[in-house]
Short mmCIF file of C-alpha atoms in Angstrom, two decimals:
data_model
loop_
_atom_site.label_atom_id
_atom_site.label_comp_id
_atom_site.label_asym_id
_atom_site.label_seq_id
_atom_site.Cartn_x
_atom_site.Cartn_y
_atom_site.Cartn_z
CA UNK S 988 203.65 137.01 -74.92
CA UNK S 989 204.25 135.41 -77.57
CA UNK S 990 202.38 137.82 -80.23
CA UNK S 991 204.68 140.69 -78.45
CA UNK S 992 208.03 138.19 -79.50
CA UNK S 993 206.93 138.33 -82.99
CA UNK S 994 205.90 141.83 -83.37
CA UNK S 995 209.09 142.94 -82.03
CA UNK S 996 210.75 140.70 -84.71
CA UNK S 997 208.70 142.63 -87.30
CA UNK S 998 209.43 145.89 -85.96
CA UNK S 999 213.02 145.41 -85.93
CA UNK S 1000 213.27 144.98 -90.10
CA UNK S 1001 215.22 147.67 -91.96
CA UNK S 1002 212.71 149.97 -93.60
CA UNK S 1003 211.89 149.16 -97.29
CA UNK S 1004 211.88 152.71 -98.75
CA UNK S 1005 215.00 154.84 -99.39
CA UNK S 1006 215.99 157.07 -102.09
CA UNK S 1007 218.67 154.65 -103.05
CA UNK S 1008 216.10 151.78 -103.15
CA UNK S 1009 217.14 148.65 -102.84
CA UNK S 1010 219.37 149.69 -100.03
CA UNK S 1011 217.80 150.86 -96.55
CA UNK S 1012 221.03 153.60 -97.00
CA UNK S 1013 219.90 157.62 -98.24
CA UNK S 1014 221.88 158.85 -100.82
CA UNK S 1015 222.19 162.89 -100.89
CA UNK S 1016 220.57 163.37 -104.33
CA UNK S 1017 217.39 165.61 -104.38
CA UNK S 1018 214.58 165.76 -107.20
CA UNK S 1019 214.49 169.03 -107.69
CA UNK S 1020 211.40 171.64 -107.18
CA UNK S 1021 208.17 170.92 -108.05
CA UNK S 1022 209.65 167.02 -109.21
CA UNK S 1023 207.10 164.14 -107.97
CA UNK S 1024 208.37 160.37 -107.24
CA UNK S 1025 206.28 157.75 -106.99
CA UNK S 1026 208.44 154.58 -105.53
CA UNK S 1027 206.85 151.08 -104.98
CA UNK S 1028 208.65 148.48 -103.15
CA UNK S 1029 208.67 145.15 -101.93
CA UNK S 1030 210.32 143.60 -99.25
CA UNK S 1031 210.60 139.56 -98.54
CA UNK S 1032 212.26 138.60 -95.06
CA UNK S 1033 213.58 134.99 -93.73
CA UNK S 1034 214.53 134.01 -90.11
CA UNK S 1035 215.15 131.17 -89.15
CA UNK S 1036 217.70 131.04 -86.23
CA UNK S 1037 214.97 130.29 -83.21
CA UNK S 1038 211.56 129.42 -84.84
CA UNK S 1039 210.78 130.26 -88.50
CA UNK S 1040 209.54 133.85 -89.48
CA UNK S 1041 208.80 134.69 -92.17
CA UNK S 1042 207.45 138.53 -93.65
CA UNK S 1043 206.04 140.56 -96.83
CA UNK S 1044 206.19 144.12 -96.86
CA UNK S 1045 204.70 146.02 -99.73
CA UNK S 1046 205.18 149.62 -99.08
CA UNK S 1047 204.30 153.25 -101.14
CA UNK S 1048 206.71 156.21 -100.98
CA UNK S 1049 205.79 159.31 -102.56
CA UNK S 1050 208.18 162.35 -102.48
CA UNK S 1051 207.88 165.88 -103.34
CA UNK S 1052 210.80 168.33 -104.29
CA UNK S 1053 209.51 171.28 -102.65
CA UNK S 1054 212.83 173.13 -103.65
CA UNK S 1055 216.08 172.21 -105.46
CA UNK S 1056 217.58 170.92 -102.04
CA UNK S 1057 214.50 170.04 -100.02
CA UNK S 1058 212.15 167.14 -100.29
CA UNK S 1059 208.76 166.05 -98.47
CA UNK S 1060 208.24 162.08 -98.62
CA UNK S 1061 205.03 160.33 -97.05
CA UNK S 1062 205.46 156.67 -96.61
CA UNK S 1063 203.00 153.66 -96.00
CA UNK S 1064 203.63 150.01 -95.65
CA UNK S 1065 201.09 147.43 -95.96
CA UNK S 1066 202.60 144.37 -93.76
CA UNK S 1067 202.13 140.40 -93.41
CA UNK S 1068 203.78 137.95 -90.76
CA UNK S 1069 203.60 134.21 -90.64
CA UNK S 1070 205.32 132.16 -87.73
CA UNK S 1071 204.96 129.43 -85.47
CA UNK S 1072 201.32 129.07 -86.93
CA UNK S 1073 200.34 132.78 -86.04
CA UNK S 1074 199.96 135.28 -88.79
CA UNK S 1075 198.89 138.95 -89.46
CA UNK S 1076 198.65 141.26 -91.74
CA UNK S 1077 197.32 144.89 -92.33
CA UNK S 1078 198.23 148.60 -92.62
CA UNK S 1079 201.52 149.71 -91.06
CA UNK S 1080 202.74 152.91 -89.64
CA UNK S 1081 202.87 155.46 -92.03
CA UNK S 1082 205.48 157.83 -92.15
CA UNK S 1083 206.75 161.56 -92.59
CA UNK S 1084 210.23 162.76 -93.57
CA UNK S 1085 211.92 165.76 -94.88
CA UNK S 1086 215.06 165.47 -96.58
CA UNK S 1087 217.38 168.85 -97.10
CA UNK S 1088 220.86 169.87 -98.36
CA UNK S 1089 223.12 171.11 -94.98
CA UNK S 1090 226.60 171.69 -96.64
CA UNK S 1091 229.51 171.05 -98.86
CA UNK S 1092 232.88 170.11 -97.64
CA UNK S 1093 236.07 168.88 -99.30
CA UNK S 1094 233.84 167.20 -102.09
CA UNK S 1095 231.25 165.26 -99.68
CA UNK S 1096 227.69 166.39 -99.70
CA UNK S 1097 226.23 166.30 -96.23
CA UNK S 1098 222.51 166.35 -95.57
CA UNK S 1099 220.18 165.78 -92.70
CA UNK S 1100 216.60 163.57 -92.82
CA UNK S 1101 214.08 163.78 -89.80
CA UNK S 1102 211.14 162.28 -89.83
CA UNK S 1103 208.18 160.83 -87.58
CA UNK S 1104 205.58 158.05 -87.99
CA UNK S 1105 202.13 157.94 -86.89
CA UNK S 1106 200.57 154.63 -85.42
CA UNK S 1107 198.56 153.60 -88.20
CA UNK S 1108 198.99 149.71 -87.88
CA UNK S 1109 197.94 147.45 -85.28
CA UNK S 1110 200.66 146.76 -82.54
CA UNK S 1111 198.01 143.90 -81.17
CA UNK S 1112 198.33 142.21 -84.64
CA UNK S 1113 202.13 143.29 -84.74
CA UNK S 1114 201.64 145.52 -87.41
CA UNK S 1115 202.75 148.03 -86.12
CA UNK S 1116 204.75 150.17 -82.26
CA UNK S 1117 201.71 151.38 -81.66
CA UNK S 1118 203.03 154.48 -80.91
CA UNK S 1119 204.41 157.41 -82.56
CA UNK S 1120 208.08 157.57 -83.45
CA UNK S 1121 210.75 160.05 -84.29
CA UNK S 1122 214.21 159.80 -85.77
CA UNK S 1123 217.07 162.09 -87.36
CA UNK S 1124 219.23 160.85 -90.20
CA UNK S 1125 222.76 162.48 -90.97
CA UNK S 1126 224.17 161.79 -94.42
CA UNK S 1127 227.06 162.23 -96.09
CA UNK S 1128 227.93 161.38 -99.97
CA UNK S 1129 230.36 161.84 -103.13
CA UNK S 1130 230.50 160.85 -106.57
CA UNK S 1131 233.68 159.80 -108.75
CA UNK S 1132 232.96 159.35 -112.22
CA UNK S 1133 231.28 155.53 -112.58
CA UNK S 1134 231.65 155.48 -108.38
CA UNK S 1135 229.36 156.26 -105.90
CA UNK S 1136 229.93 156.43 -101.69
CA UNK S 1137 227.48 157.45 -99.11
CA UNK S 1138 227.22 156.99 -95.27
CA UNK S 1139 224.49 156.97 -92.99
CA UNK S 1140 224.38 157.68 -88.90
CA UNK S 1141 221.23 157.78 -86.93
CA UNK S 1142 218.88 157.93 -84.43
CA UNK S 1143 215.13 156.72 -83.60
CA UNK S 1144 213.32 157.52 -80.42
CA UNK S 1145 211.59 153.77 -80.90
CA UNK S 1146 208.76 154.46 -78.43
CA UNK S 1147 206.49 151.47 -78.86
CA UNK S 1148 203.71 149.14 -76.76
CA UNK S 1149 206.14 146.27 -76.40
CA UNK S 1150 208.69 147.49 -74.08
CA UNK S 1151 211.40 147.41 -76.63
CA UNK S 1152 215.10 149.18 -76.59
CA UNK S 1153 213.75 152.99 -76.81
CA UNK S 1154 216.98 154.39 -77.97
CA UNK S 1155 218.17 153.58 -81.73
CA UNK S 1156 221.52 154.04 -83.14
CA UNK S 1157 222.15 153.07 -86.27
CA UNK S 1158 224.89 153.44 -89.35
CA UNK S 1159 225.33 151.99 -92.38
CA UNK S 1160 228.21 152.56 -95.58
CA UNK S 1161 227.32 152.18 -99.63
CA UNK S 1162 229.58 151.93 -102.54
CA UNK S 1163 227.78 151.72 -105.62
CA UNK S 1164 229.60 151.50 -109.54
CA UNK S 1165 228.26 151.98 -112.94
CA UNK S 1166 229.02 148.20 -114.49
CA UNK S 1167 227.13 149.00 -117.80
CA UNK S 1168 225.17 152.07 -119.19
CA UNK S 1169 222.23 152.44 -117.03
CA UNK S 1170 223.32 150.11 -114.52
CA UNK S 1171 224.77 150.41 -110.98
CA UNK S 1172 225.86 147.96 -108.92
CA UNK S 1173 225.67 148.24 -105.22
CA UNK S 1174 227.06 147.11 -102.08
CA UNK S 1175 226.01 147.73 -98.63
CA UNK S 1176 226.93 147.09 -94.22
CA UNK S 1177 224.32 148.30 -92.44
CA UNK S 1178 224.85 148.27 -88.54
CA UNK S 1179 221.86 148.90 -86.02
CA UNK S 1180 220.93 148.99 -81.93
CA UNK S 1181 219.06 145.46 -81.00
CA UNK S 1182 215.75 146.50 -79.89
CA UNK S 1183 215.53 143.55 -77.58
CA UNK S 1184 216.98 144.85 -74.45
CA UNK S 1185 218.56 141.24 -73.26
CA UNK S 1186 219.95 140.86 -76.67
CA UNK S 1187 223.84 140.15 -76.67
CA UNK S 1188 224.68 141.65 -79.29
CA UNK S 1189 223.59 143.65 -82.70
CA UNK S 1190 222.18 143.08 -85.88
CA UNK S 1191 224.83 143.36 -89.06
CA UNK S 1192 223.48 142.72 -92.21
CA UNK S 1193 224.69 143.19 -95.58
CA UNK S 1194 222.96 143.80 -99.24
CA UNK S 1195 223.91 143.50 -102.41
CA UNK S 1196 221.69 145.43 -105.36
CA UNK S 1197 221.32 146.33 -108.75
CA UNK S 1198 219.47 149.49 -109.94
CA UNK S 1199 218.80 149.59 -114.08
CA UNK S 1200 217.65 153.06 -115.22
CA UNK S 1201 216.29 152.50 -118.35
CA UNK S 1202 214.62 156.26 -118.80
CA UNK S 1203 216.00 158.98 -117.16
CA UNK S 1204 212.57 159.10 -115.18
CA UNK S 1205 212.54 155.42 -114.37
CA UNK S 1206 214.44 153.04 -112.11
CA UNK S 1207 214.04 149.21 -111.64
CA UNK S 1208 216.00 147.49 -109.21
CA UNK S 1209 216.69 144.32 -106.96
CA UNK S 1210 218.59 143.40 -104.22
CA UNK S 1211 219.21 140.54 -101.47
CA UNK S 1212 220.22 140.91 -97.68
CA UNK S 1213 222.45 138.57 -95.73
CA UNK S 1214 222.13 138.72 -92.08
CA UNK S 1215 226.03 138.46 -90.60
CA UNK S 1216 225.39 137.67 -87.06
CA UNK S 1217 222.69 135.87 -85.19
CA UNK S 1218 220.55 139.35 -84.19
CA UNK S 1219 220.47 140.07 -87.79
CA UNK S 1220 217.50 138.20 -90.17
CA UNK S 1221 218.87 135.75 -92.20
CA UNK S 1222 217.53 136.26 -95.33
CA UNK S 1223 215.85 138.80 -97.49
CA UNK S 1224 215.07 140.00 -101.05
CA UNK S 1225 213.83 143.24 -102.52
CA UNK S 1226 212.08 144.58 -105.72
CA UNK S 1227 211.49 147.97 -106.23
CA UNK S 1228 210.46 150.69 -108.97
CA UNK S 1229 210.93 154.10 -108.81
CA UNK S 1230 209.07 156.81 -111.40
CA UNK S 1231 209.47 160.59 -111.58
CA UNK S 1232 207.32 163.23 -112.76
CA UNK S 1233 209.44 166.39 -113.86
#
């Protein structure tokens, strides 16, 4: 039972990869056709509220602008767990999105990103749901001069070996702003269903990341994640680079 509690705690992190890495929240920018990224990112997660968890994720997102307003992105995680002297680590569920332009309207840019994993990890070692998932993102995004807002709404079908919550909602806002040449600064709430179904309540967390572009085919950036209620983690950082290949 026990192993179950703790891969349900590893199950419920925010994913690592996003276009608008650090944050877990999709921007509506596009690379363009025939424009390959290559993103690595990594992903360190405290909790300490009921016993101490603690988890590495170091996961490999590689996109694909198959036209000027569509992209292709394959994702795979490679996962460790530690708590209460039980540990695991492996392969995770790898994943497949698409990411296209829907409309235009009264200067936001909306866009819509499905997307489905397939069980690659093992749920026994709480690596991963052990079954395959499916979710729809809805995004919506503008850009003032230095500023930049986005929004994200959505919904996983979290089917899974551990009788989890099944249904997902989640949302989450971003402001980011240009501080310096090359740099944004960025802020982010991110909102999303428990998937314990006794829970009282849901995890809020926030982040707070910087992205430094130092090429226009390069971006390095950092961030760290406060959990804001007692469903949420407590504690996380994130490192990430991001190269493209026009």
């Amino acid at each position: 039972m026990k192993n179950v509690i703790i891969a349900a705690l590893f199950l419920s992190l925010p994913p690592t990869a996003s276009a608008f890495h650090p944050m877990s929240t999709e921007d509506t920018g596009f690379l363009g056709r025939d424009v390959i990224q290559a993103e690595i990112g990594f992903d360190h997660t405290e909790d300490t509220d009921a016993a101490d968890y603690f988890s590495n994720t170091l996961s490999a997102t590689f996109s694909y602008g198959l036209w000027d307003k569509l992209d292709i992105l394959l994702s795979a995680p490679w996962q460790g767990w530690d708590s209460g002297g039980l540990s695991g680590s492996g392969l995770g569920d790898v994943s497949l999105e698409a990411k296209f332009w829907v409309v235009e309207s009264r200067g936001w840019d909306l866009a819509l990103k499905p997307g489905f994993s397939l069980p690659a990890g093992d749920d026994a070692k709480g690596l991963g749901a052990g079954e395959g998932q499916v979710w729809v993102y809805g995004i919506a995004g503008r850009a003032e001069g230095p500023r930049q807002y986005y929004i994200n709404a959505g919904y996983k079908y979290n089917k899974n070996s551990f009788n989890e919550e099944k249904n997902i909602f989640s949302a989450s806002a971003l402001g980011a702003l240009e501080i310096l040449p090359k740099i944004l600064l960025a802020a982010e709430l991110a909102v999303e269903t428990n998937t314990d179904k006794d829970a009282a309540s849901h995890p809020v967390s926030s982040l707070l990341g910087l992205v430094w572009s130092p090429a226009p085919t390069l971006d390095l950036d950092a961030g760290v994640r406060y959990g804001l209620n007692d469903a949420a983690d407590d504690l996380g950082f994130i490192l990430g680079a991001t190269l493209r290949f026009e």
